[in-house]
PDB file of C-alpha atoms in Angstrom:
ATOM      1  CA  ILE O   1       0.000   0.000   0.000  1.00 84.00           C
ATOM      2  CA  LYS O   2       2.818   2.399   0.823  1.00 82.00           C
ATOM      3  CA  LEU O   3       4.109   2.035  -2.753  1.00 80.00           C
ATOM      4  CA  LEU O   4       0.863   3.275  -4.325  1.00 86.00           C
ATOM      5  CA  ASP O   5       1.054   6.563  -6.171  1.00 84.00           C
ATOM      6  CA  ALA O   6       0.002   9.424  -3.926  1.00 86.00           C
ATOM      7  CA  SER O   7       0.880  12.363  -6.144  1.00 89.00           C
ATOM      8  CA  SER O   8      -2.588  13.890  -5.862  1.00 90.00           C
ATOM      9  CA  ARG O   9      -4.589  14.706  -2.766  1.00 91.00           C
ATOM     10  CA  TRP O  10      -7.192  12.047  -3.664  1.00 90.00           C
ATOM     11  CA  GLN O  11      -4.596   9.359  -4.238  1.00 90.00           C
ATOM     12  CA  GLY O  12      -3.023  10.198  -0.891  1.00 90.00           C
ATOM     13  CA  GLN O  13      -6.378   9.985   0.869  1.00 91.00           C
ATOM     14  CA  ALA O  14      -7.207   6.704  -0.871  1.00 92.00           C
ATOM     15  CA  ARG O  15      -3.885   5.255   0.231  1.00 90.00           C
ATOM     16  CA  GLU O  16      -4.634   6.267   3.820  1.00 92.00           C
ATOM     17  CA  VAL O  17      -8.086   4.632   3.626  1.00 93.00           C
ATOM     18  CA  PHE O  18      -6.465   1.439   2.316  1.00 93.00           C
ATOM     19  CA  ARG O  19      -3.960   1.463   5.176  1.00 92.00           C
ATOM     20  CA  GLU O  20      -6.690   1.974   7.789  1.00 94.00           C
ATOM     21  CA  SER O  21      -8.820  -0.753   6.239  1.00 92.00           C
ATOM     22  CA  LEU O  22      -5.930  -3.199   6.231  1.00 92.00           C
ATOM     23  CA  ASN O  23      -5.209  -2.446   9.898  1.00 91.00           C
ATOM     24  CA  GLU O  24      -8.872  -3.011  10.800  1.00 91.00           C
ATOM     25  CA  HIS O  25      -8.928  -6.345   8.948  1.00 90.00           C
ATOM     26  CA  GLN O  26      -5.737  -7.462  10.660  1.00 89.00           C
ATOM     27  CA  TYR O  27      -7.276  -6.611  14.024  1.00 89.00           C
ATOM     28  CA  ARG O  28     -10.499  -8.518  13.271  1.00 86.00           C
ATOM     29  CA  LEU O  29      -8.603 -11.562  11.973  1.00 86.00           C
ATOM     30  CA  THR O  30      -6.558 -11.626  15.149  1.00 84.00           C
ATOM     31  CA  LEU O  31      -9.665 -11.410  17.314  1.00 81.00           C
ATOM     32  CA  ASN O  32     -11.398 -14.130  15.304  1.00 78.00           C
ATOM     33  CA  ALA O  33      -8.445 -16.496  15.446  1.00 76.00           C
ATOM     34  CA  LEU O  34      -7.386 -15.866  19.040  1.00 74.00           C
ATOM     35  CA  ASN O  35     -10.684 -16.063  20.838  1.00 71.00           C
ATOM     36  CA  THR O  36      -8.967 -17.519  23.896  1.00 60.00           C
ATOM     37  CA  THR O  37      -6.979 -15.865  26.658  1.00 55.00           C
ATOM     38  CA  GLU O  38      -4.795 -18.881  27.428  1.00 67.00           C
ATOM     39  CA  ASP O  39      -1.281 -18.372  26.015  1.00 64.00           C
ATOM     40  CA  ASP O  40      -0.690 -22.099  25.627  1.00 68.00           C
ATOM     41  CA  GLN O  41      -3.839 -22.436  23.507  1.00 78.00           C
ATOM     42  CA  GLN O  42      -3.133 -19.653  21.002  1.00 79.00           C
ATOM     43  CA  GLN O  43      -1.583 -21.866  18.316  1.00 81.00           C
ATOM     44  CA  SER O  44      -4.431 -24.314  18.712  1.00 83.00           C
ATOM     45  CA  ALA O  45      -6.925 -21.445  18.315  1.00 81.00           C
ATOM     46  CA  ILE O  46      -5.193 -20.264  15.132  1.00 83.00           C
ATOM     47  CA  ASP O  47      -5.080 -23.786  13.702  1.00 86.00           C
ATOM     48  CA  GLY O  48      -8.749 -24.295  14.521  1.00 85.00           C
ATOM     49  CA  TRP O  49      -9.733 -21.018  12.874  1.00 86.00           C
ATOM     50  CA  CYS O  50      -7.757 -21.915   9.739  1.00 88.00           C
ATOM     51  CA  THR O  51      -9.439 -25.320   9.608  1.00 91.00           C
ATOM     52  CA  ARG O  52     -12.923 -23.846  10.031  1.00 89.00           C
ATOM     53  CA  ASN O  53     -12.201 -21.296   7.303  1.00 89.00           C
ATOM     54  CA  GLU O  54     -10.129 -23.530   5.019  1.00 93.00           C
ATOM     55  CA  THR O  55     -11.920 -22.584   1.793  1.00 93.00           C
ATOM     56  CA  GLN O  56     -11.681 -18.839   2.428  1.00 91.00           C
ATOM     57  CA  VAL O  57      -8.035 -19.086   3.502  1.00 92.00           C
ATOM     58  CA  ALA O  58      -7.175 -21.042   0.339  1.00 95.00           C
ATOM     59  CA  HIS O  59      -8.950 -18.415  -1.771  1.00 94.00           C
ATOM     60  CA  TRP O  60      -7.011 -15.639  -0.005  1.00 93.00           C
ATOM     61  CA  ASN O  61      -3.703 -17.471  -0.516  1.00 94.00           C
ATOM     62  CA  ARG O  62      -4.428 -17.796  -4.255  1.00 95.00           C
ATOM     63  CA  LEU O  63      -5.219 -14.079  -4.404  1.00 93.00           C
ATOM     64  CA  ILE O  64      -1.935 -13.200  -2.667  1.00 93.00           C
ATOM     65  CA  THR O  65      -0.026 -15.429  -5.086  1.00 95.00           C
ATOM     66  CA  ASP O  66      -1.726 -13.650  -7.985  1.00 93.00           C
ATOM     67  CA  LEU O  67      -0.940 -10.207  -6.524  1.00 90.00           C
ATOM     68  CA  ARG O  68       2.738 -11.098  -6.174  1.00 90.00           C
ATOM     69  CA  SER O  69       2.904 -11.696  -9.920  1.00 93.00           C
ATOM     70  CA  TYR O  70       2.327  -7.990 -10.635  1.00 90.00           C
ATOM     71  CA  GLU O  71       5.256  -5.617 -10.847  1.00 88.00           C
ATOM     72  CA  SER O  72       3.163  -2.836  -9.343  1.00 87.00           C
ATOM     73  CA  LEU O  73      -0.281  -2.481  -7.850  1.00 85.00           C
ATOM     74  CA  ASP O  74      -2.855   0.239  -8.337  1.00 87.00           C
ATOM     75  CA  SER O  75      -5.848   1.322  -6.307  1.00 89.00           C
ATOM     76  CA  SER O  76      -8.268  -0.949  -8.182  1.00 89.00           C
ATOM     77  CA  ILE O  77      -6.240  -4.044  -7.290  1.00 90.00           C
ATOM     78  CA  VAL O  78      -5.902  -2.965  -3.666  1.00 91.00           C
ATOM     79  CA  THR O  79      -9.653  -2.282  -3.467  1.00 92.00           C
ATOM     80  CA  VAL O  80     -10.474  -5.793  -4.663  1.00 91.00           C
ATOM     81  CA  ALA O  81      -7.897  -7.362  -2.331  1.00 91.00           C
ATOM     82  CA  LEU O  82      -9.304  -5.483   0.671  1.00 92.00           C
ATOM     83  CA  LYS O  83     -12.833  -6.561  -0.242  1.00 91.00           C
ATOM     84  CA  GLU O  84     -11.658 -10.183  -0.342  1.00 91.00           C
ATOM     85  CA  LEU O  85      -9.923  -9.713   2.996  1.00 91.00           C
ATOM     86  CA  ASP O  86     -13.157  -8.302   4.398  1.00 90.00           C
ATOM     87  CA  SER O  87     -14.922 -11.492   3.312  1.00 88.00           C
ATOM     88  CA  LEU O  88     -12.242 -13.559   5.069  1.00 87.00           C
ATOM     89  CA  THR O  89     -12.503 -11.602   8.319  1.00 86.00           C
ATOM     90  CA  ARG O  90     -16.268 -12.017   8.356  1.00 81.00           C
ATOM     91  CA  GLY O  91     -16.035 -15.699   7.340  1.00 65.00           C
TER      92      GLY O  91
END
């Protein structure tokens, strides 16, 4: 996201929205996966979440692989990726 063009005011604001959205998704994923307070059960909680959401996680991994094939990303690609991440966090 930090590599997106921000030469105009709107591009800069869009980049900031993307960054905030990504942070929110990361927070929600963490809460969803670590719904336990026991330190020794955290890995088990993550594994269980991944198993319960196996299809969505596989879809996300394919998307990330696809994104890595691009030399550069633009706002349309980031928008779609964040929408897919939103689906994963709500999964």
